[in-house]
Amino acid sequence: MYLGPFASPARMVQLSEASITHVLNVGEAPSVLATGRDAIREVAWHPIVDLERIPFETAITCLETLHRMVCVPESRVYVHCVAGWNRSPTVVWLYLVACGIEKATARKLIERNAPDAVPCHSKLIDDTLVEAVRRHGKAHFLPHRRPKAIAGI
């Protein structure tokens, strides 16, 4: 999984060089990339309002989409919002937690590769959402079909 800012046509070169196959956009602006271009097989858009608590249904939809993308053999998933600082890192953090990774470890994994990211932003999540996501992941994502894909963020 990869994190970053909005996946614009100008960023397509970088995405191609990273062999990105799937794109999950959680920003408020619709995606401008299309499938069939280079190696991108799927582009999904599930908008999240910045700095507002993520509704449970939206979180689950994002996580289900992300899980499906990550589980495709040899997939490389790019998750983005607008700046790549709050929403996309928080969605990836929630996914890692849903996959059984401890909260602090998940945060470190994200911050190691995206130092400007703010995973688990306090305005986007609360303890109730995190616990619901953890339960959902335990019931639906584990055992993970591609554990190396989530360990290598």
Short mmCIF file of C-alpha atoms in Angstrom, two decimals:
data_model
loop_
_atom_site.label_atom_id
_atom_site.label_comp_id
_atom_site.label_asym_id
_atom_site.label_seq_id
_atom_site.Cartn_x
_atom_site.Cartn_y
_atom_site.Cartn_z
CA MET A 1 0.00 0.00 0.00
CA TYR A 2 1.13 3.49 -0.79
CA LEU A 3 -0.07 6.85 0.52
CA GLY A 4 0.08 10.26 -1.00
CA PRO A 5 -1.62 13.34 -2.36
CA PHE A 6 -4.30 13.54 -5.03
CA ALA A 7 -3.70 11.14 -7.93
CA SER A 8 -3.58 13.65 -10.76
CA PRO A 9 -2.62 12.99 -14.38
CA ALA A 10 0.70 14.72 -13.63
CA ARG A 11 1.36 12.16 -10.86
CA MET A 12 0.62 9.29 -13.25
CA VAL A 13 4.32 8.88 -14.09
CA GLN A 14 5.15 8.25 -10.42
CA LEU A 15 2.23 5.86 -10.03
CA SER A 16 3.32 3.97 -13.14
CA GLU A 17 6.92 3.76 -11.91
CA ALA A 18 5.62 2.30 -8.62
CA SER A 19 3.51 -0.21 -10.62
CA ILE A 20 0.30 0.94 -8.93
CA THR A 21 -2.62 -1.26 -9.95
CA HIS A 22 -5.44 0.07 -7.76
CA VAL A 23 -6.33 3.56 -6.51
CA LEU A 24 -8.59 4.39 -3.57
CA ASN A 25 -9.55 8.07 -3.39
CA VAL A 26 -10.98 9.17 -0.02
CA GLY A 27 -10.83 12.89 -0.81
CA GLU A 28 -13.87 15.03 -1.49
CA ALA A 29 -12.94 15.63 -5.15
CA PRO A 30 -13.74 12.86 -7.63
CA SER A 31 -10.92 10.89 -9.21
CA VAL A 32 -9.50 12.11 -12.49
CA LEU A 33 -7.65 8.90 -13.33
CA ALA A 34 -9.28 6.14 -15.30
CA THR A 35 -8.73 2.42 -15.48
CA GLY A 36 -7.05 0.88 -18.47
CA ARG A 37 -4.40 3.55 -18.46
CA ASP A 38 -0.95 2.14 -17.78
CA ALA A 39 -1.32 -0.61 -15.15
CA ILE A 40 -4.28 0.83 -13.23
CA ARG A 41 -7.04 -1.78 -13.07
CA GLU A 42 -9.42 -0.09 -10.63
CA VAL A 43 -10.12 3.39 -9.29
CA ALA A 44 -12.60 3.73 -6.41
CA TRP A 45 -13.88 6.90 -4.78
CA HIS A 46 -15.34 6.96 -1.28
CA PRO A 47 -15.29 10.61 -0.14
CA ILE A 48 -14.57 11.50 3.48
CA VAL A 49 -15.06 15.03 4.78
CA ASP A 50 -11.79 16.34 6.18
CA LEU A 51 -11.57 16.93 9.93
CA GLU A 52 -15.00 15.44 10.66
CA ARG A 53 -15.58 12.08 12.30
CA ILE A 54 -15.75 9.36 9.68
CA PRO A 55 -19.22 7.75 9.74
CA PHE A 56 -19.15 4.03 10.52
CA GLU A 57 -20.74 3.08 7.19
CA THR A 58 -18.19 5.13 5.24
CA ALA A 59 -15.31 3.64 7.19
CA ILE A 60 -16.51 0.09 6.52
CA THR A 61 -17.06 0.83 2.82
CA CYS A 62 -13.52 2.22 2.53
CA LEU A 63 -12.02 -0.72 4.41
CA GLU A 64 -13.96 -3.32 2.43
CA THR A 65 -12.82 -1.70 -0.82
CA LEU A 66 -9.23 -1.45 0.38
CA HIS A 67 -9.24 -5.07 1.56
CA ARG A 68 -10.60 -6.29 -1.77
CA MET A 69 -7.92 -4.31 -3.64
CA VAL A 70 -5.07 -5.44 -1.39
CA CYS A 71 -6.12 -9.08 -1.69
CA VAL A 72 -5.80 -9.10 -5.48
CA PRO A 73 -2.61 -11.07 -6.21
CA GLU A 74 0.34 -8.78 -7.03
CA SER A 75 -1.76 -5.64 -6.50
CA ARG A 76 -0.16 -2.37 -5.45
CA VAL A 77 -2.69 0.02 -3.95
CA TYR A 78 -2.37 3.81 -3.76
CA VAL A 79 -4.64 5.47 -1.17
CA HIS A 80 -5.02 9.23 -1.40
CA CYS A 81 -7.05 12.24 -0.37
CA VAL A 82 -6.08 15.76 -1.41
CA ALA A 83 -2.85 16.40 0.51
CA GLY A 84 -2.26 12.87 1.79
CA TRP A 85 -1.95 14.07 5.39
CA ASN A 86 -5.17 13.23 7.26
CA ARG A 87 -7.86 11.17 5.58
CA SER A 88 -5.88 8.66 3.55
CA PRO A 89 -3.36 7.92 6.35
CA THR A 90 -6.25 7.49 8.78
CA VAL A 91 -8.07 5.07 6.45
CA VAL A 92 -4.88 3.03 6.01
CA TRP A 93 -4.33 3.11 9.79
CA LEU A 94 -7.89 1.89 10.38
CA TYR A 95 -7.30 -0.89 7.86
CA LEU A 96 -4.09 -2.01 9.57
CA VAL A 97 -5.88 -2.01 12.94
CA ALA A 98 -8.75 -3.98 11.39
CA CYS A 99 -6.15 -6.49 10.20
CA GLY A 100 -4.94 -7.05 13.76
CA ILE A 101 -1.95 -4.71 13.87
CA GLU A 102 -1.57 -2.84 17.15
CA LYS A 103 -2.52 0.85 16.97
CA ALA A 104 0.96 2.18 17.83
CA THR A 105 2.66 -0.20 15.39
CA ALA A 106 0.25 0.77 12.61
CA ARG A 107 0.96 4.43 13.26
CA LYS A 108 4.73 3.87 13.12
CA LEU A 109 4.45 1.93 9.86
CA ILE A 110 2.64 4.83 8.22
CA GLU A 111 4.79 7.60 9.68
CA ARG A 112 7.99 5.78 8.68
CA ASN A 113 7.07 6.07 5.00
CA ALA A 114 4.99 9.25 5.11
CA PRO A 115 6.51 11.55 7.76
CA ASP A 116 3.98 14.35 7.13
CA ALA A 117 1.00 12.01 7.56
CA VAL A 118 -1.30 12.19 10.57
CA PRO A 119 -2.71 8.68 10.89
CA CYS A 120 -5.51 8.19 13.41
CA HIS A 121 -6.33 11.91 13.38
CA SER A 122 -8.40 12.68 16.49
CA LYS A 123 -11.02 14.66 14.54
CA LEU A 124 -11.61 11.76 12.13
CA ILE A 125 -11.95 8.85 14.56
CA ASP A 126 -12.95 8.01 18.10
CA ASP A 127 -12.62 4.92 20.30
CA THR A 128 -16.05 3.64 19.29
CA LEU A 129 -15.16 3.67 15.59
CA VAL A 130 -11.77 2.07 16.19
CA GLU A 131 -13.30 -0.76 18.22
CA ALA A 132 -16.02 -1.32 15.61
CA VAL A 133 -13.39 -1.44 12.86
CA ARG A 134 -11.28 -3.88 14.88
CA ARG A 135 -14.30 -6.20 15.34
CA HIS A 136 -15.23 -5.94 11.66
CA GLY A 137 -11.70 -6.76 10.58
CA LYS A 138 -11.46 -9.74 12.91
CA ALA A 139 -14.71 -11.11 11.49
CA HIS A 140 -14.06 -10.36 7.80
CA PHE A 141 -10.36 -9.77 7.07
CA LEU A 142 -8.53 -12.38 9.14
CA PRO A 143 -6.66 -14.47 8.46
CA HIS A 144 -5.37 -12.08 5.81
CA ARG A 145 -4.89 -13.55 2.33
CA ARG A 146 -1.81 -11.37 1.65
CA PRO A 147 -0.13 -10.62 4.99
CA LYS A 148 3.05 -9.40 3.28
CA ALA A 149 1.03 -6.74 1.46
CA ILE A 150 -0.02 -5.12 4.73
CA ALA A 151 3.32 -5.58 6.47
CA GLY A 152 5.14 -3.71 3.73
CA ILE A 153 3.42 -0.36 3.81
#
